[in-house]
Tab-separated table of C-alpha atoms and ligand atoms in Angstrom:
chain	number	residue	atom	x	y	z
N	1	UNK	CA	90.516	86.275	111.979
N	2	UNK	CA	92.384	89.318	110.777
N	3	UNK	CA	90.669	91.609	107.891
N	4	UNK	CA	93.306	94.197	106.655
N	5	UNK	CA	92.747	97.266	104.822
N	6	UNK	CA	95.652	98.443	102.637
N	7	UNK	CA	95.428	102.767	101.953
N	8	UNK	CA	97.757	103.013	98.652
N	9	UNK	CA	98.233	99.178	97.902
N	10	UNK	CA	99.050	100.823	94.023
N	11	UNK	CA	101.903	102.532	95.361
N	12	UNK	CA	105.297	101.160	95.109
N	13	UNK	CA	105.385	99.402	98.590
N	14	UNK	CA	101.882	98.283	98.531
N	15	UNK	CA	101.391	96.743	95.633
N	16	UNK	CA	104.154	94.065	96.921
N	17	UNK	CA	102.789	94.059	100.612
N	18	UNK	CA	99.299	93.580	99.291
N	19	UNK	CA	100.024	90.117	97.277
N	20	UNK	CA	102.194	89.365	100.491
N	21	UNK	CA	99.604	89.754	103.247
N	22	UNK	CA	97.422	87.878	100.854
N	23	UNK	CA	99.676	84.890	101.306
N	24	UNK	CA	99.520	85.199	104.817
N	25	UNK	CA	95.832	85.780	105.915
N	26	UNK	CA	93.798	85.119	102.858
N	27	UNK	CA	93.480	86.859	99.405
N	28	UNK	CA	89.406	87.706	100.763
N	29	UNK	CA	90.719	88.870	103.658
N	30	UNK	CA	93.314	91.884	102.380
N	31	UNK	CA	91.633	94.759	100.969
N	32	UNK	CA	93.309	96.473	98.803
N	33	UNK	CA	92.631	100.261	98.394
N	34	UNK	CA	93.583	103.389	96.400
N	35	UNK	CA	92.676	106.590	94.880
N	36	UNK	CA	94.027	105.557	91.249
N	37	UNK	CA	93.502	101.831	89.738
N	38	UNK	CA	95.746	99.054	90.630
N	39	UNK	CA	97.334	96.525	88.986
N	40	UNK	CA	95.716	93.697	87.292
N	41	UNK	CA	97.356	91.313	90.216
N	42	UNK	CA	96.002	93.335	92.870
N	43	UNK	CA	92.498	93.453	91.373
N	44	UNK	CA	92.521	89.873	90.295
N	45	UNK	CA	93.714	88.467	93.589
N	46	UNK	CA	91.262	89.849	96.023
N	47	UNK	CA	89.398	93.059	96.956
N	48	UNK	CA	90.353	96.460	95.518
N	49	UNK	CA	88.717	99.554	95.578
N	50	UNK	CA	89.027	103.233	95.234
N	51	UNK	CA	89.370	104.697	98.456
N	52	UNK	CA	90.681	108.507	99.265
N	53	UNK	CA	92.289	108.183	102.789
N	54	UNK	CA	90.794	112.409	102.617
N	55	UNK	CA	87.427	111.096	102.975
N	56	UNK	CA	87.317	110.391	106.402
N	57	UNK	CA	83.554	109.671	106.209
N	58	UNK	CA	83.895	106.675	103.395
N	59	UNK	CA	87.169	105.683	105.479
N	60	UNK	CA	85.175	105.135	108.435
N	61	UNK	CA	82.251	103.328	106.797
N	62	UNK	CA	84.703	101.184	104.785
N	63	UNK	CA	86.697	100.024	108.169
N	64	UNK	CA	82.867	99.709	109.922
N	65	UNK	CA	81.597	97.590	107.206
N	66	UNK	CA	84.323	95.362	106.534
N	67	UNK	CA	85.376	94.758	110.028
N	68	UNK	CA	88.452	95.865	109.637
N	69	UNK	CA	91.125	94.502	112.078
N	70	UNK	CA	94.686	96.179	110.592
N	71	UNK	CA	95.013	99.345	108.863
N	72	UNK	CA	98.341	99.693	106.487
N	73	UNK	CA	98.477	103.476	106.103
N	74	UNK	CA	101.047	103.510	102.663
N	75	UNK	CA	99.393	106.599	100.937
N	76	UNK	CA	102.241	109.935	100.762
N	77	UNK	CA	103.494	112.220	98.514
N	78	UNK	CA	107.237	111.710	98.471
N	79	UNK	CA	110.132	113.844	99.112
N	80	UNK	CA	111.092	115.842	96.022
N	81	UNK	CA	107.258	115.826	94.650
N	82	UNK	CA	106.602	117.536	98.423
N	83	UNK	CA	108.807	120.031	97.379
N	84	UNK	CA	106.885	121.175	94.176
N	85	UNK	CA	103.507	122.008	96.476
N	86	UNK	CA	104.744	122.007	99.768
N	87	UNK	CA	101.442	122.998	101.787
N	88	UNK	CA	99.393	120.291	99.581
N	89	UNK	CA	101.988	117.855	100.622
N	90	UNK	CA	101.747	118.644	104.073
N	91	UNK	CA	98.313	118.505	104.155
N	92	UNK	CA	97.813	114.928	102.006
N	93	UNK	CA	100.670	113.309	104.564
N	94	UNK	CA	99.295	114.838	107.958
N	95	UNK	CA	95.352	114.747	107.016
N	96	UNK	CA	95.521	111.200	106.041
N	97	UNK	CA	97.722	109.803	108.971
N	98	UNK	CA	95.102	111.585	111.137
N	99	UNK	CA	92.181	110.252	109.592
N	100	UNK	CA	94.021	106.982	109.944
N	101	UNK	CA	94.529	107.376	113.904
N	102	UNK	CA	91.094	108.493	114.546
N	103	UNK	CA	89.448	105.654	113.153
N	104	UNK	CA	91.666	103.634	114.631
N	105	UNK	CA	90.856	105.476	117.825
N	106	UNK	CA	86.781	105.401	117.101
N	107	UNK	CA	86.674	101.556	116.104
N	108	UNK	CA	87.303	98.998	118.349
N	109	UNK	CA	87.625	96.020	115.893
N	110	UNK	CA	90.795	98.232	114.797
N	111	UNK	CA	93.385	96.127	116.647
N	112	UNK	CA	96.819	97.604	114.569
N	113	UNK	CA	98.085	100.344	112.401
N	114	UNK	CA	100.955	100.550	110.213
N	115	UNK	CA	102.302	103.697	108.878
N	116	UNK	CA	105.605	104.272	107.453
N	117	UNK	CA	108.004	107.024	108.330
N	118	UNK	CA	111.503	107.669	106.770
N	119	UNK	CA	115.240	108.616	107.282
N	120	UNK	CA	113.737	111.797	106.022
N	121	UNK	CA	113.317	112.951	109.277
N	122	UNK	CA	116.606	113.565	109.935
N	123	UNK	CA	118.745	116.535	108.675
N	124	UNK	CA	121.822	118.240	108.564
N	125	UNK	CA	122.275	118.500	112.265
N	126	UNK	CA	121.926	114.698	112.653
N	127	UNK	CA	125.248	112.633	113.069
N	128	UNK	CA	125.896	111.249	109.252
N	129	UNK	CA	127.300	107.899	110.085
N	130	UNK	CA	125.371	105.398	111.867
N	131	UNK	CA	121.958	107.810	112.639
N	132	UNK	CA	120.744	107.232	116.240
N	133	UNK	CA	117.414	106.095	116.896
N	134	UNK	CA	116.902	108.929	119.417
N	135	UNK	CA	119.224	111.908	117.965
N	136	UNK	CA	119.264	115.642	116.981
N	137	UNK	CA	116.397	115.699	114.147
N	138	UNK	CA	115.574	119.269	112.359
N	139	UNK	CA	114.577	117.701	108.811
N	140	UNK	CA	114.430	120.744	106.180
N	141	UNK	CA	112.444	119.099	103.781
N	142	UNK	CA	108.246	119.533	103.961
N	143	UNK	CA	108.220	115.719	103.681
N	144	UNK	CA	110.681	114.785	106.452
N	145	UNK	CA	108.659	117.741	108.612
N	146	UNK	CA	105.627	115.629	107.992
N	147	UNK	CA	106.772	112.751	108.799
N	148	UNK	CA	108.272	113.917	112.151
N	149	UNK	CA	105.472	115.649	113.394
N	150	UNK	CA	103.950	112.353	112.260
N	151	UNK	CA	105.843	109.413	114.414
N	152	UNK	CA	104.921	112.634	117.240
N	153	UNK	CA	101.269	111.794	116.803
N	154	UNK	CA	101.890	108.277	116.186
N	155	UNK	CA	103.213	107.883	119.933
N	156	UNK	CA	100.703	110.662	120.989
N	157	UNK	CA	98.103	108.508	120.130
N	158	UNK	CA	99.341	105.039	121.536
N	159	UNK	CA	100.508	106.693	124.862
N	160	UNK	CA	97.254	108.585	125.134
N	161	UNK	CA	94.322	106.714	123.626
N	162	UNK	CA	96.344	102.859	123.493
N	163	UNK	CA	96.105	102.578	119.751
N	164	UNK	CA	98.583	100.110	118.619
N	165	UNK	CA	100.417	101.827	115.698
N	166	UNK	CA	104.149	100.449	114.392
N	167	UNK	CA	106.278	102.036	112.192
N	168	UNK	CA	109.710	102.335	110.694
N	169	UNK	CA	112.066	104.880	109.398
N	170	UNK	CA	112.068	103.312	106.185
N	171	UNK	CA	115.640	103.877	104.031
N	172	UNK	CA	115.510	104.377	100.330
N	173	UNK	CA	113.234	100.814	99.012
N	174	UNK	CA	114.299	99.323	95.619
N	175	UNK	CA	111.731	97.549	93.524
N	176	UNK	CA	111.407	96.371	90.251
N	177	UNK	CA	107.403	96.096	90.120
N	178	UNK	CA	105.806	99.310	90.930
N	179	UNK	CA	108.039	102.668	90.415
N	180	UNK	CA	108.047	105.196	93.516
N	181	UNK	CA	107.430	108.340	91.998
N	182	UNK	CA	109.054	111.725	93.262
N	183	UNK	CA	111.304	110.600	95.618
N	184	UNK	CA	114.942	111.755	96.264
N	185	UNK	CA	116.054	107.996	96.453
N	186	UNK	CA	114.669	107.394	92.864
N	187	UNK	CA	118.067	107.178	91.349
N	188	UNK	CA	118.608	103.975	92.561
N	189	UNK	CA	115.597	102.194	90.579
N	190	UNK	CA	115.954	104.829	87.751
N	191	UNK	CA	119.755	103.495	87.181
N	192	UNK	CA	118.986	99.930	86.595
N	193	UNK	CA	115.773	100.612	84.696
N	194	UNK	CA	117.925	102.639	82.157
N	195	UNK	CA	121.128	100.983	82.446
N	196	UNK	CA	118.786	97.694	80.795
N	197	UNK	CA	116.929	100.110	78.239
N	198	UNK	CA	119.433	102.665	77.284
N	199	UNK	CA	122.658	101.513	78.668
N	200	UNK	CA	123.273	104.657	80.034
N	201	UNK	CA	121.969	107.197	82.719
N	202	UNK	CA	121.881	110.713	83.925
N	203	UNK	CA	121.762	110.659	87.612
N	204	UNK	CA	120.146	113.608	89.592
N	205	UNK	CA	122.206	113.029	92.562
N	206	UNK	CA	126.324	113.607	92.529
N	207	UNK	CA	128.732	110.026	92.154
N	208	UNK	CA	129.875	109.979	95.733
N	209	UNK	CA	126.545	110.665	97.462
N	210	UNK	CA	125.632	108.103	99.500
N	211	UNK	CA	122.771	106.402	100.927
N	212	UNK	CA	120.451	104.521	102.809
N	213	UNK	CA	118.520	101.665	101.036
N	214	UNK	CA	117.058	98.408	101.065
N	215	UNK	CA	115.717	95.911	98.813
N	216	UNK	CA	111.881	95.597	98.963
N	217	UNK	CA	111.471	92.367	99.592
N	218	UNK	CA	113.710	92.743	102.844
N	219	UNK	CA	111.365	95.893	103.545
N	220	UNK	CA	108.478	93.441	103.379
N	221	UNK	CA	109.697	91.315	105.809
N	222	UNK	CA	110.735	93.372	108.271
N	223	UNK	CA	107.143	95.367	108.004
N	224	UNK	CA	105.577	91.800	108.696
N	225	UNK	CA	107.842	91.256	111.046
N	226	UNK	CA	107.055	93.906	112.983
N	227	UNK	CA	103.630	93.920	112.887
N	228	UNK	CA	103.384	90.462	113.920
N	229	UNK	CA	105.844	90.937	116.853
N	230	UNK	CA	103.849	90.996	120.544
N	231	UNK	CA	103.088	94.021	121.632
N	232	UNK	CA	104.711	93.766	125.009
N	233	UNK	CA	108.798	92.984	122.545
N	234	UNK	CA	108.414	96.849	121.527
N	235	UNK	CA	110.193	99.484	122.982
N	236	UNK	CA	109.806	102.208	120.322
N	237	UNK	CA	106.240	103.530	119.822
N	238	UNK	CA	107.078	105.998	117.290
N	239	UNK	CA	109.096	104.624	114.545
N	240	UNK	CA	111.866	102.229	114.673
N	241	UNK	CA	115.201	102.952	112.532
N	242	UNK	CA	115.607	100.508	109.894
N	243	UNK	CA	118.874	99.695	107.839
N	244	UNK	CA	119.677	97.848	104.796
N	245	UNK	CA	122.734	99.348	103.177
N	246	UNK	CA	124.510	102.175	101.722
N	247	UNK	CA	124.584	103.124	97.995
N	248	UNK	CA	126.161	105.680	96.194
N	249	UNK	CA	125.647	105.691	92.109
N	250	UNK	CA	129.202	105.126	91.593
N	251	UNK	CA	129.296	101.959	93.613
N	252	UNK	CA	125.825	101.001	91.715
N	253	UNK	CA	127.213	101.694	88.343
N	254	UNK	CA	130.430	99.811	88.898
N	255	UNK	CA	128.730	96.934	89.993
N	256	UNK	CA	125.466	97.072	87.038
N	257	UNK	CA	128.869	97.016	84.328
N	258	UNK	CA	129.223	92.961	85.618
N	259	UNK	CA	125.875	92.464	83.459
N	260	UNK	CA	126.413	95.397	80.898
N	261	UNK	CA	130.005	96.400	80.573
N	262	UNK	CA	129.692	99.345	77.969
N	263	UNK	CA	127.153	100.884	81.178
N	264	UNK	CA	128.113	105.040	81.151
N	265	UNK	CA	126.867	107.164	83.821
N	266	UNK	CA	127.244	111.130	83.727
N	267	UNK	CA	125.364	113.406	86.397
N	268	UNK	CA	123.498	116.767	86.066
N	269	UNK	CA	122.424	117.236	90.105
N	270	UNK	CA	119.026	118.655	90.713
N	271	UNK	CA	117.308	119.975	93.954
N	272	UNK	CA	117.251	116.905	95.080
N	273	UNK	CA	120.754	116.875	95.556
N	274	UNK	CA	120.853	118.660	98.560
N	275	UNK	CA	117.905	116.899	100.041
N	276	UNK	CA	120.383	113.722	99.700
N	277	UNK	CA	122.947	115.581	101.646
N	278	UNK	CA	120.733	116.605	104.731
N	279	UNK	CA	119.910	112.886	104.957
N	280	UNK	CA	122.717	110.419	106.667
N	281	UNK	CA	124.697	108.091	105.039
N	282	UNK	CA	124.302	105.396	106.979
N	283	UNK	CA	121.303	104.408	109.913
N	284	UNK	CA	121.735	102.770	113.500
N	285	UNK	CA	118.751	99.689	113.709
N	286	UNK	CA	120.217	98.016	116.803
N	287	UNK	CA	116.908	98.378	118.451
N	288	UNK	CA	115.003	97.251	115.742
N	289	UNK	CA	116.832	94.192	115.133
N	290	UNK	CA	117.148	93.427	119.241
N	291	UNK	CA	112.949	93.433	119.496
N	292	UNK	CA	112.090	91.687	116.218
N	293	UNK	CA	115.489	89.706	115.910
N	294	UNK	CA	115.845	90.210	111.919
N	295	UNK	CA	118.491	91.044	109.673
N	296	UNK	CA	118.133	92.217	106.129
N	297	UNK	CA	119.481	89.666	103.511
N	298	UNK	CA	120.357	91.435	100.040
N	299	UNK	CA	123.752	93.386	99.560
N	300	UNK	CA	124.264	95.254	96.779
N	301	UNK	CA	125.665	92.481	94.987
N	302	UNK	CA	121.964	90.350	95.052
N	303	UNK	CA	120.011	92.989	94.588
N	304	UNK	CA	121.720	94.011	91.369
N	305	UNK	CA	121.680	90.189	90.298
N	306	UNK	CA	118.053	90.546	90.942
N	307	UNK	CA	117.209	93.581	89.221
N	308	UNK	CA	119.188	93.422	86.203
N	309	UNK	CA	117.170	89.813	85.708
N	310	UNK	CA	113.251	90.968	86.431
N	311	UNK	CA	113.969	93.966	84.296
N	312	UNK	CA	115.421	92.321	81.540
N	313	UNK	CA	112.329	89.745	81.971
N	314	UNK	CA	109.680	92.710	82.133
N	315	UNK	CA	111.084	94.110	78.597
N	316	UNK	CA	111.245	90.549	77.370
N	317	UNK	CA	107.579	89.826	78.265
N	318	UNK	CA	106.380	93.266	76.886
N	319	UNK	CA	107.320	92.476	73.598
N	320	UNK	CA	106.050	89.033	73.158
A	401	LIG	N1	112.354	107.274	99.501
A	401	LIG	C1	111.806	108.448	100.095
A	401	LIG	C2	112.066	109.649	99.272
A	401	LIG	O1	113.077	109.679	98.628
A	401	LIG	C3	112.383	108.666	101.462
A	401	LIG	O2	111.534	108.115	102.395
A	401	LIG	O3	111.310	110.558	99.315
């Protein structure tokens, strides 16, 4: 019987992976975890407590004592927040992964760890169209740095000490539930969010940028996926590249006026800006989708349908 811990299930991708894995193996049999409170659906549905992935002493006596089987590792400070305190970043991103790998190291009950990397690890010497999986990578933000030193210790530690870890170059995820928080992808929750409420939006990122993303719920999937995959199907040990589809705020805005036509968009670029543009446009997932066999199933056209509807539902049910 599998017992899985979650690290950040109030984040934005664990507090839909959470109620997911609950489906799956049990709501007693997720435990959710965090170092702020969770959502009333999280707490309601199964375990949840405070947990700081720091402590690696409570970490360890938490995974002892619960017999924990699978570790999801979800807890990081995003890009553009990294930017702000770059040495705390680095040290919140790398610490905690660590913690995460020795335990998983230490206890044998620990069968699997997931941890997600980004396309943040590539950068501006990286081919733009169609990244590699294996391909120049000198990321220049403290984020992307962490997170390539991280899939480094991630296949470190399952070459050297056999620890199972999977993980995948996540694009830009957009989700309706939980907000991210700090990222450089942001724009592309922020627009809908604010098309529905304001009818207009001032986008950090230029009209033409363009970039990875993928609708949660495919993210979801293809995390499960993967985890559940055999072992012995794997041929990346680091992290896999993962693709959805490209995005620019123009193409986003166009298509959010077929639910609100009088929609403007105007565009003040931040810092973030030229994160975007040492990140590629596009990302190669051939091997990802050879070993798990999966394909992602919302274009931009569903996942607008979809967002413009739960948002428009959320403001609905907060005034009743
Ligand atoms: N969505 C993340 C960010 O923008 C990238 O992994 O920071």
């Amino acid at each position: 019987m599998e017992r899985i811990l979650i690290i950040g299930a109030a984040g934005q991708i664990g507090s839909e992976l959470t109620l997911e894995l609950r489906k799956i193996y049990g709501n007693a049999n997720v435990y959710a975890t965090d170092v702020k409170d969770a959502e009333l659906d999280i707490k309601e549905s199964g375990p949840f407590q405070l947990l700081d992935v720091m402590d690696d002493k409570h970490l360890i006596h938490f995974v002892i004592r619960h017999k924990i089987t699978q570790i999801y590792h979800l807890a990081a400070v995003l890009s553009g927040n990294a930017e702000k305190l770059p040495v705390q970043a680095w040290h919140i991103n790398m610490d905690g992964l660590m913690n995460i790998l020795e335990v998983a190291k230490l206890v044998e009950d620990v069968k699997k760890v997931f941890w997600p990397s980004s396309i943040a690890v590539f950068g501006s010497t990286t081919p733009r169209q169609l990244a590699p999986q294996v391909t120049y990578m000198e990321p220049s933000t403290v984020y992307g740095i962490s997170k390539l030193a991280a899939e480094r210790w991630c296949e470190y530690y399952s070459k050297r000490y056999h620890v199972d870890i999977r993980s995948l170059r996540y694009p830009g995820l957009i989700s309706y539930k939980t907000e991210p928080g700090g990222g450089t992808t942001d724009w592309a929750i922020e627009i809908y969010f604010e098309a529905i409420k304001k009818r207009n939006y001032t986008c950090f990122v230029e009209a033409e940028t363009l970039m990875p993303m993928m609708f949660m719920d495919d993210a979801i999937k293809a995390t499960i996926s993967l985890m559940e995959a055999e072992r012995s199907n794997l041929s990346i040990h680091s992290a896999y590249n993962l693709s959805g589809l490209s995005m620019s705020p123009a193409l986003v805005s166009m298509d959010i006026k077929r639910h609100v036509p009088d929609f403007t968009i105007s565009y003040a670029p931040d810092f973030r800006q030229q994160i975007a543009d040492s990140w590629p446009q596009s990302v190669d997932d051939r091997n990802f989708r050879r070993d798990i066999k999966w394909k992602p199933a919302f274009d931009l056209t569903r996942i607008t349908d979809v967002m413009v509807a739960e948002i428009r539902k959320q403001i609905k049910a907060s005034l009743t």
